[in-house]
């Protein structure tokens, strides 16, 4: 028997004028919003097990120039948020009743319905602010935003990734030169430290007998907690499984799907994933080809980067930077971007890290590639798989900071030392665990 306790109320963002945000902590307080600043928010529903489901992020919302909401705006905001919360709770309760009736009648229900009933109708309103410097955009005020949008939102704010080894942009060139000294000794040392930061995350779903054959490499598996779940087919064990993981982008969680290249037996699952997740953009980092199935259809932009050699890294950072920017520029309506290579970790991890860095260097005075790779690996194992790829990210960052994008190889990196390590020419997915 499950007891549901729901409460609808009003939450005013930025009402605590005495709140002081503590640095280097996960604690957030409801401090005043900054004037003339852009914010985004979303709804999150969380159950007692810590599992949660999120709405899409809202459009950008800009505060008033003086930083203060008028009394009328506060009333509108409070009323609308209460209404949205109440509607969301009603939807969850109705779904719970429906699923309970199905179970009582001996029927079946999908994993998505099961996740809804496990929610227990509890909403955690976690607030973090993303201060976006979008000075060129003319954005509407709060009231016009709420009346224009039809989607349901609950407030959750964004937080930047934690910095582990931040380096000032002005010092980054000297930092990379230091890492390259003595046959890349400090590069090797830093890269070897990354596995020590990983949590012990479960991958048992990938090890189930009916799922093992769907993994291209036995040692590259998605974590249970953020794997992409397909809609289950009744009576078919493992029909919800695909070797793919949701990965956070620069500002938005679940902005990417990192996945392996489709196998002959998983091509249909790949396109089913694209359809069910509403993905409209695919970035392919290999030279293989896939084919789809015809029926109902959606238009998908398929970007293929063919200059990445089977072994090692691209000769030029500039071409990959342009490719990543092109994919970002053609992203459709903020839908998920699916990225795959062979195993879905090495080249895929470099792509996602580079997409993050392109946006990060515009907004910050520091760079933290080490912390970024560690964060990516917390969402999918072995992201940025080998030392050559890790060094390539540093070279690409130098290109971004110099605004050139046309250099060739890393001019002061000792590739002879890399070749001795066997990591440069190792096949993706078969390289040692990093």
Short mmCIF file of C-alpha atoms in Angstrom, two decimals:
data_model
loop_
_atom_site.label_atom_id
_atom_site.label_comp_id
_atom_site.label_asym_id
_atom_site.label_seq_id
_atom_site.Cartn_x
_atom_site.Cartn_y
_atom_site.Cartn_z
CA UNK A 1 0.00 0.00 0.00
CA UNK A 2 1.53 3.33 -0.99
CA UNK A 3 0.58 6.59 0.77
CA UNK A 4 1.01 9.69 -1.35
CA UNK A 5 1.39 13.10 0.28
CA UNK A 6 1.24 16.08 -2.05
CA UNK A 7 1.38 19.75 -1.32
CA UNK A 8 0.86 22.60 -3.75
CA UNK A 9 2.42 25.90 -2.83
CA UNK A 10 4.13 29.02 -4.03
CA UNK A 11 7.90 29.40 -4.25
CA UNK A 12 9.34 32.81 -5.00
CA UNK A 13 12.77 32.70 -6.62
CA UNK A 14 15.38 35.08 -5.19
CA UNK A 15 13.40 36.24 -2.15
CA UNK A 16 16.15 35.65 0.44
CA UNK A 17 18.13 38.90 0.46
CA UNK A 18 20.35 37.70 3.32
CA UNK A 19 21.45 34.54 1.53
CA UNK A 20 25.16 34.16 0.80
CA UNK A 21 26.30 31.45 -1.65
CA UNK A 22 29.21 29.46 -0.24
CA UNK A 23 31.96 28.61 -2.72
CA UNK A 24 33.08 25.01 -3.34
CA UNK A 25 29.96 23.49 -1.78
CA UNK A 26 26.90 21.70 -3.14
CA UNK A 27 24.61 23.86 -0.98
CA UNK A 28 22.41 26.32 -2.79
CA UNK A 29 20.48 29.18 -1.25
CA UNK A 30 17.61 31.24 -2.57
CA UNK A 31 19.55 34.49 -2.92
CA UNK A 32 18.38 37.50 -4.90
CA UNK A 33 18.55 37.27 -8.69
CA UNK A 34 20.98 39.49 -10.53
CA UNK A 35 19.53 42.41 -12.51
CA UNK A 36 19.62 42.29 -16.32
CA UNK A 37 20.64 38.61 -16.24
CA UNK A 38 19.40 35.56 -18.16
CA UNK A 39 18.18 32.44 -16.34
CA UNK A 40 16.62 29.09 -17.26
CA UNK A 41 14.71 26.62 -15.12
CA UNK A 42 12.91 23.27 -15.25
CA UNK A 43 10.72 20.92 -13.19
CA UNK A 44 12.12 17.88 -11.38
CA UNK A 45 10.06 15.10 -9.75
CA UNK A 46 12.03 12.92 -7.30
CA UNK A 47 11.04 9.73 -5.49
CA UNK A 48 12.19 8.37 -2.13
CA UNK A 49 14.87 6.26 -3.84
CA UNK A 50 16.59 9.33 -5.23
CA UNK A 51 15.39 8.62 -8.77
CA UNK A 52 14.05 11.59 -10.67
CA UNK A 53 12.54 12.74 -13.92
CA UNK A 54 13.05 16.19 -15.43
CA UNK A 55 11.10 18.40 -17.78
CA UNK A 56 12.87 20.20 -20.60
CA UNK A 57 14.63 23.44 -19.74
CA UNK A 58 12.66 26.62 -20.23
CA UNK A 59 13.46 29.31 -22.73
CA UNK A 60 15.87 31.96 -21.49
CA UNK A 61 14.24 34.39 -19.06
CA UNK A 62 15.74 37.81 -18.32
CA UNK A 63 15.36 39.77 -15.09
CA UNK A 64 14.50 43.44 -14.97
CA UNK A 65 17.24 46.02 -15.35
CA UNK A 66 16.87 47.15 -11.74
CA UNK A 67 17.02 43.54 -10.52
CA UNK A 68 13.63 43.74 -8.75
CA UNK A 69 10.32 42.18 -9.73
CA UNK A 70 7.25 44.34 -9.51
CA UNK A 71 4.44 43.30 -7.20
CA UNK A 72 2.33 42.32 -10.19
CA UNK A 73 5.10 40.10 -11.59
CA UNK A 74 5.53 38.39 -8.22
CA UNK A 75 1.82 37.63 -8.06
CA UNK A 76 1.77 36.29 -11.63
CA UNK A 77 4.83 34.15 -11.02
CA UNK A 78 3.47 32.71 -7.77
CA UNK A 79 0.03 31.92 -9.19
CA UNK A 80 1.39 30.29 -12.34
CA UNK A 81 3.95 28.17 -10.50
CA UNK A 82 1.26 26.94 -8.11
CA UNK A 83 -0.94 26.08 -11.07
CA UNK A 84 1.84 24.24 -12.88
CA UNK A 85 2.74 22.26 -9.75
CA UNK A 86 -0.87 21.29 -9.18
CA UNK A 87 -1.30 20.15 -12.81
CA UNK A 88 1.87 18.07 -12.66
CA UNK A 89 0.77 16.40 -9.43
CA UNK A 90 -2.65 15.61 -10.90
CA UNK A 91 -1.00 14.00 -13.95
CA UNK A 92 1.23 11.86 -11.72
CA UNK A 93 -1.68 10.80 -9.50
CA UNK A 94 -3.84 9.88 -12.52
CA UNK A 95 -1.00 7.86 -14.01
CA UNK A 96 -0.48 6.09 -10.68
CA UNK A 97 -4.16 5.14 -10.49
CA UNK A 98 -4.10 3.88 -14.07
CA UNK A 99 -1.02 1.75 -13.49
CA UNK A 100 -2.47 0.37 -10.25
CA UNK A 101 -5.60 -0.68 -12.12
CA UNK A 102 -3.49 -2.42 -14.78
CA UNK A 103 -1.56 -4.33 -12.16
CA UNK A 104 -4.79 -5.35 -10.42
CA UNK A 105 -6.18 -6.63 -13.71
CA UNK A 106 -3.00 -8.54 -14.52
CA UNK A 107 -1.98 -6.21 -17.35
CA UNK A 108 1.49 -4.98 -18.30
CA UNK A 109 2.95 -1.50 -18.17
CA UNK A 110 6.00 0.21 -19.58
CA UNK A 111 9.13 1.22 -17.64
CA UNK A 112 8.17 4.86 -18.05
CA UNK A 113 4.84 4.25 -16.32
CA UNK A 114 6.64 2.29 -13.61
CA UNK A 115 8.96 5.24 -13.00
CA UNK A 116 5.96 7.53 -12.59
CA UNK A 117 4.31 5.35 -9.95
CA UNK A 118 7.58 5.16 -8.02
CA UNK A 119 7.74 8.93 -7.80
CA UNK A 120 5.38 9.13 -4.78
CA UNK A 121 4.38 12.58 -5.94
CA UNK A 122 7.22 14.31 -4.08
CA UNK A 123 8.81 17.34 -5.73
CA UNK A 124 12.23 18.62 -4.75
CA UNK A 125 12.68 22.20 -5.85
CA UNK A 126 16.43 22.59 -6.11
CA UNK A 127 17.66 25.98 -7.19
CA UNK A 128 20.96 26.92 -8.80
CA UNK A 129 21.54 29.89 -11.05
CA UNK A 130 23.18 29.90 -14.48
CA UNK A 131 24.42 33.43 -15.16
CA UNK A 132 24.37 33.54 -18.97
CA UNK A 133 25.99 36.54 -20.63
CA UNK A 134 23.75 36.74 -23.70
CA UNK A 135 23.84 40.50 -24.23
CA UNK A 136 22.84 40.41 -27.89
CA UNK A 137 19.53 38.60 -27.39
CA UNK A 138 16.32 40.51 -26.79
CA UNK A 139 14.41 38.35 -24.32
CA UNK A 140 10.90 38.74 -22.96
CA UNK A 141 10.06 39.35 -19.30
CA UNK A 142 8.59 36.74 -16.93
CA UNK A 143 4.90 37.34 -17.56
CA UNK A 144 5.06 37.15 -21.37
CA UNK A 145 7.18 34.00 -21.09
CA UNK A 146 4.66 32.15 -18.98
CA UNK A 147 1.70 33.04 -21.17
CA UNK A 148 3.60 32.13 -24.34
CA UNK A 149 4.74 28.65 -23.28
CA UNK A 150 2.47 25.62 -23.01
CA UNK A 151 4.90 23.22 -21.36
CA UNK A 152 4.85 22.51 -17.62
CA UNK A 153 7.91 23.52 -15.63
CA UNK A 154 9.07 23.17 -12.06
CA UNK A 155 12.01 25.23 -10.92
CA UNK A 156 15.47 23.80 -10.87
CA UNK A 157 18.56 25.85 -11.51
CA UNK A 158 21.78 24.96 -13.20
CA UNK A 159 25.14 24.48 -11.56
CA UNK A 160 28.47 24.42 -13.33
CA UNK A 161 30.68 21.38 -13.17
CA UNK A 162 33.03 21.33 -10.20
CA UNK A 163 36.53 22.51 -10.99
CA UNK A 164 39.32 20.15 -9.96
CA UNK A 165 42.41 21.66 -11.59
CA UNK A 166 41.47 25.07 -13.01
CA UNK A 167 44.13 26.88 -15.05
CA UNK A 168 43.90 30.56 -15.95
CA UNK A 169 43.51 31.04 -19.69
CA UNK A 170 46.49 33.38 -19.83
CA UNK A 171 48.68 30.67 -18.27
CA UNK A 172 47.31 27.74 -20.27
CA UNK A 173 50.06 27.64 -22.90
CA UNK A 174 52.77 27.49 -20.23
CA UNK A 175 50.71 24.86 -18.40
CA UNK A 176 50.60 22.61 -21.48
CA UNK A 177 54.32 23.07 -22.12
CA UNK A 178 55.01 21.97 -18.55
CA UNK A 179 52.88 18.87 -19.02
CA UNK A 180 54.77 18.01 -22.22
CA UNK A 181 58.22 18.28 -20.65
CA UNK A 182 60.33 15.12 -20.20
CA UNK A 183 58.45 13.05 -22.80
CA UNK A 184 54.99 14.11 -21.56
CA UNK A 185 55.76 12.91 -18.03
CA UNK A 186 53.23 15.15 -16.29
CA UNK A 187 50.59 14.44 -18.95
CA UNK A 188 50.97 10.72 -18.21
CA UNK A 189 50.88 11.33 -14.47
CA UNK A 190 47.75 13.48 -14.64
CA UNK A 191 45.91 11.13 -16.99
CA UNK A 192 46.73 8.16 -14.73
CA UNK A 193 45.08 9.95 -11.78
CA UNK A 194 41.66 10.14 -13.46
CA UNK A 195 40.42 6.61 -12.56
CA UNK A 196 40.94 7.38 -8.86
CA UNK A 197 38.11 9.93 -9.02
CA UNK A 198 35.48 7.51 -10.33
CA UNK A 199 32.65 6.25 -8.18
CA UNK A 200 31.84 2.54 -8.13
CA UNK A 201 28.82 2.75 -10.43
CA UNK A 202 26.85 -0.38 -11.33
CA UNK A 203 26.77 -1.77 -14.88
CA UNK A 204 24.85 -4.96 -14.10
CA UNK A 205 22.13 -4.32 -16.69
CA UNK A 206 24.74 -4.64 -19.45
CA UNK A 207 25.92 -7.97 -18.02
CA UNK A 208 22.55 -9.70 -18.19
CA UNK A 209 22.71 -12.76 -20.47
CA UNK A 210 20.29 -11.34 -23.03
CA UNK A 211 22.17 -8.03 -23.22
CA UNK A 212 25.81 -9.15 -23.47
CA UNK A 213 25.69 -9.70 -27.23
CA UNK A 214 24.53 -6.10 -27.71
CA UNK A 215 27.83 -4.68 -26.40
CA UNK A 216 30.49 -4.12 -29.05
CA UNK A 217 33.24 -4.43 -26.44
CA UNK A 218 32.79 -6.42 -23.21
CA UNK A 219 34.56 -3.80 -21.09
CA UNK A 220 32.61 -0.75 -22.36
CA UNK A 221 29.20 -0.70 -20.69
CA UNK A 222 26.69 2.01 -19.72
CA UNK A 223 26.03 2.73 -16.06
CA UNK A 224 22.65 1.53 -14.83
CA UNK A 225 21.62 4.92 -13.46
CA UNK A 226 21.83 6.92 -16.70
CA UNK A 227 21.61 4.38 -19.52
CA UNK A 228 19.12 5.10 -22.28
CA UNK A 229 16.08 2.87 -21.72
CA UNK A 230 14.02 1.89 -24.74
CA UNK A 231 10.33 1.09 -24.45
CA UNK A 232 10.01 -2.55 -23.41
CA UNK A 233 8.41 -5.07 -25.73
CA UNK A 234 6.20 -7.43 -23.65
CA UNK A 235 7.64 -10.91 -23.39
CA UNK A 236 11.07 -9.95 -24.79
CA UNK A 237 13.83 -9.92 -22.19
CA UNK A 238 16.28 -7.05 -22.62
CA UNK A 239 14.18 -5.22 -25.20
CA UNK A 240 14.73 -1.97 -23.31
CA UNK A 241 18.55 -2.22 -23.49
CA UNK A 242 20.97 -0.42 -25.77
CA UNK A 243 24.61 0.44 -25.08
CA UNK A 244 24.01 4.17 -24.77
CA UNK A 245 24.23 6.75 -21.97
CA UNK A 246 22.74 10.16 -21.34
CA UNK A 247 25.53 12.71 -20.87
CA UNK A 248 25.29 16.30 -19.62
CA UNK A 249 26.22 19.20 -21.88
CA UNK A 250 27.73 22.55 -20.97
CA UNK A 251 24.58 23.80 -19.23
CA UNK A 252 21.88 21.16 -19.68
CA UNK A 253 21.76 17.61 -18.29
CA UNK A 254 20.95 14.81 -20.74
CA UNK A 255 21.88 17.06 -23.66
CA UNK A 256 23.81 14.25 -25.36
CA UNK A 257 23.49 10.53 -25.93
CA UNK A 258 26.85 8.76 -26.09
CA UNK A 259 26.53 5.41 -27.82
CA UNK A 260 28.53 2.77 -29.61
CA UNK A 261 28.37 2.29 -33.36
CA UNK A 262 25.41 0.02 -34.21
CA UNK A 263 26.10 -3.70 -34.54
CA UNK A 264 24.28 -5.79 -37.17
CA UNK A 265 21.90 -6.96 -34.45
CA UNK A 266 21.35 -3.53 -32.88
CA UNK A 267 20.72 -1.29 -35.91
CA UNK A 268 16.96 -1.42 -35.32
CA UNK A 269 17.50 -0.61 -31.64
CA UNK A 270 19.67 2.38 -32.61
CA UNK A 271 16.96 3.92 -34.79
CA UNK A 272 14.31 3.05 -32.21
CA UNK A 273 16.37 5.03 -29.68
CA UNK A 274 16.56 8.00 -32.08
CA UNK A 275 12.80 7.89 -32.54
CA UNK A 276 11.81 7.40 -28.89
CA UNK A 277 14.16 10.07 -27.51
CA UNK A 278 13.20 12.61 -30.17
CA UNK A 279 16.81 12.99 -31.29
CA UNK A 280 17.11 15.18 -34.38
CA UNK A 281 20.90 15.42 -34.69
CA UNK A 282 23.47 12.61 -35.00
CA UNK A 283 27.24 13.14 -34.99
CA UNK A 284 29.08 10.12 -36.42
CA UNK A 285 32.83 10.02 -35.82
CA UNK A 286 33.63 6.88 -37.84
CA UNK A 287 33.54 5.96 -41.52
CA UNK A 288 30.97 3.18 -41.20
CA UNK A 289 27.42 3.42 -42.57
CA UNK A 290 24.03 2.62 -41.08
CA UNK A 291 20.60 2.13 -42.64
CA UNK A 292 17.19 2.92 -41.20
CA UNK A 293 13.64 1.59 -41.47
CA UNK A 294 10.72 3.25 -43.24
CA UNK A 295 7.29 4.00 -41.77
CA UNK A 296 6.45 7.07 -39.74
CA UNK A 297 9.41 9.35 -40.08
CA UNK A 298 11.22 12.33 -38.61
CA UNK A 299 13.88 14.46 -40.28
CA UNK A 300 17.30 13.81 -38.74
CA UNK A 301 20.51 15.70 -39.52
CA UNK A 302 23.35 13.18 -39.73
CA UNK A 303 26.83 14.74 -39.47
CA UNK A 304 29.78 12.51 -40.38
CA UNK A 305 33.38 13.46 -39.51
CA UNK A 306 35.63 11.35 -41.76
CA UNK A 307 39.03 12.84 -40.95
CA UNK A 308 39.57 10.92 -37.74
CA UNK A 309 42.03 8.08 -38.41
CA UNK A 310 41.28 4.57 -37.22
CA UNK A 311 44.22 4.92 -34.85
CA UNK A 312 45.40 8.01 -32.99
CA UNK A 313 43.92 11.50 -33.29
CA UNK A 314 43.16 13.93 -36.15
CA UNK A 315 46.13 15.71 -37.68
CA UNK A 316 44.43 19.09 -37.27
CA UNK A 317 42.45 20.43 -34.35
CA UNK A 318 40.79 23.03 -36.56
CA UNK A 319 38.71 20.64 -38.64
CA UNK A 320 37.24 18.92 -35.58
CA UNK A 321 36.52 22.27 -33.91
CA UNK A 322 34.61 23.37 -37.03
CA UNK A 323 32.73 20.06 -37.09
CA UNK A 324 31.67 20.39 -33.43
CA UNK A 325 30.54 23.98 -34.02
CA UNK A 326 28.55 22.91 -37.09
CA UNK A 327 26.71 20.22 -35.13
CA UNK A 328 25.92 22.70 -32.36
CA UNK A 329 24.74 25.35 -34.85
CA UNK A 330 22.30 22.95 -36.52
CA UNK A 331 20.88 21.44 -33.34
CA UNK A 332 17.11 21.25 -33.79
CA UNK A 333 14.83 22.85 -31.16
CA UNK A 334 17.09 21.94 -28.23
CA UNK A 335 16.60 18.22 -28.84
CA UNK A 336 19.11 15.59 -27.74
CA UNK A 337 22.26 15.11 -29.84
CA UNK A 338 23.34 11.49 -30.38
CA UNK A 339 27.10 11.01 -30.77
CA UNK A 340 28.79 7.73 -31.62
CA UNK A 341 32.10 6.33 -32.75
CA UNK A 342 33.02 2.67 -32.40
CA UNK A 343 32.76 2.01 -28.66
CA UNK A 344 31.11 5.34 -27.91
CA UNK A 345 33.72 6.51 -25.40
CA UNK A 346 37.02 7.65 -26.98
CA UNK A 347 36.24 9.88 -29.94
CA UNK A 348 32.74 10.43 -28.56
CA UNK A 349 34.21 11.70 -25.29
CA UNK A 350 36.56 14.06 -27.14
CA UNK A 351 33.64 15.47 -29.15
CA UNK A 352 31.54 16.16 -26.05
CA UNK A 353 34.47 17.61 -24.12
CA UNK A 354 35.33 19.89 -27.03
CA UNK A 355 31.72 21.06 -27.33
CA UNK A 356 31.84 21.95 -23.63
CA UNK A 357 35.18 23.76 -23.95
CA UNK A 358 34.06 25.85 -26.94
CA UNK A 359 31.26 27.29 -24.80
CA UNK A 360 33.26 27.39 -21.57
CA UNK A 361 36.15 29.54 -22.81
CA UNK A 362 33.67 32.23 -23.88
CA UNK A 363 32.27 32.58 -20.37
CA UNK A 364 35.19 31.94 -18.02
CA UNK A 365 38.77 32.96 -17.36
CA UNK A 366 39.93 29.45 -16.52
CA UNK A 367 40.09 26.00 -18.13
CA UNK A 368 39.82 22.65 -16.31
CA UNK A 369 40.19 19.79 -18.77
CA UNK A 370 41.08 17.34 -16.01
CA UNK A 371 37.87 18.06 -14.11
CA UNK A 372 35.81 17.98 -17.30
CA UNK A 373 37.06 14.52 -18.30
CA UNK A 374 36.47 13.25 -14.76
CA UNK A 375 32.88 14.50 -14.93
CA UNK A 376 32.28 12.86 -18.32
CA UNK A 377 33.58 9.56 -16.96
CA UNK A 378 31.09 9.75 -14.11
CA UNK A 379 28.36 9.46 -16.75
CA UNK A 380 29.97 6.93 -19.12
CA UNK A 381 33.10 4.89 -18.50
CA UNK A 382 36.37 5.54 -20.34
CA UNK A 383 35.28 8.82 -21.93
CA UNK A 384 38.38 10.36 -23.59
CA UNK A 385 39.88 6.90 -23.58
CA UNK A 386 43.62 7.31 -24.03
CA UNK A 387 46.47 9.71 -23.43
CA UNK A 388 46.70 10.85 -27.06
CA UNK A 389 43.07 11.97 -26.97
CA UNK A 390 43.63 13.72 -23.63
CA UNK A 391 46.61 15.64 -25.05
CA UNK A 392 44.61 16.43 -28.21
CA UNK A 393 42.00 18.16 -26.04
CA UNK A 394 44.69 20.42 -24.60
CA UNK A 395 45.94 21.31 -28.09
CA UNK A 396 42.38 22.02 -29.23
CA UNK A 397 41.91 24.31 -26.25
CA UNK A 398 45.02 26.24 -27.26
CA UNK A 399 43.44 26.66 -30.70
CA UNK A 400 40.26 28.00 -29.11
CA UNK A 401 42.18 30.46 -26.94
CA UNK A 402 44.24 31.65 -29.93
CA UNK A 403 41.15 31.90 -32.18
CA UNK A 404 43.00 30.22 -35.03
CA UNK A 405 41.66 26.72 -35.54
CA UNK A 406 44.16 25.80 -38.26
CA UNK A 407 47.21 24.29 -36.57
CA UNK A 408 48.55 20.88 -37.40
CA UNK A 409 50.00 18.56 -34.77
CA UNK A 410 50.92 19.41 -31.19
CA UNK A 411 54.27 20.98 -31.90
CA UNK A 412 55.92 20.33 -28.54
CA UNK A 413 54.38 16.93 -27.74
CA UNK A 414 56.67 13.91 -27.89
CA UNK A 415 54.68 11.47 -30.00
CA UNK A 416 57.57 9.01 -29.93
CA UNK A 417 56.97 8.65 -26.20
CA UNK A 418 53.27 8.11 -26.82
CA UNK A 419 53.92 5.37 -29.35
CA UNK A 420 56.01 3.49 -26.80
CA UNK A 421 53.00 3.35 -24.48
CA UNK A 422 50.79 1.51 -27.01
CA UNK A 423 47.92 3.87 -26.16
CA UNK A 424 48.20 6.01 -29.27
CA UNK A 425 47.62 3.16 -31.72
CA UNK A 426 45.34 1.00 -29.58
CA UNK A 427 41.99 0.12 -31.11
CA UNK A 428 39.18 2.04 -29.47
CA UNK A 429 37.34 -0.11 -26.96
CA UNK A 430 40.33 -2.43 -26.55
CA UNK A 431 42.72 0.05 -24.96
CA UNK A 432 43.64 -0.37 -21.30
CA UNK A 433 41.13 1.00 -18.84
CA UNK A 434 41.67 4.69 -18.16
#
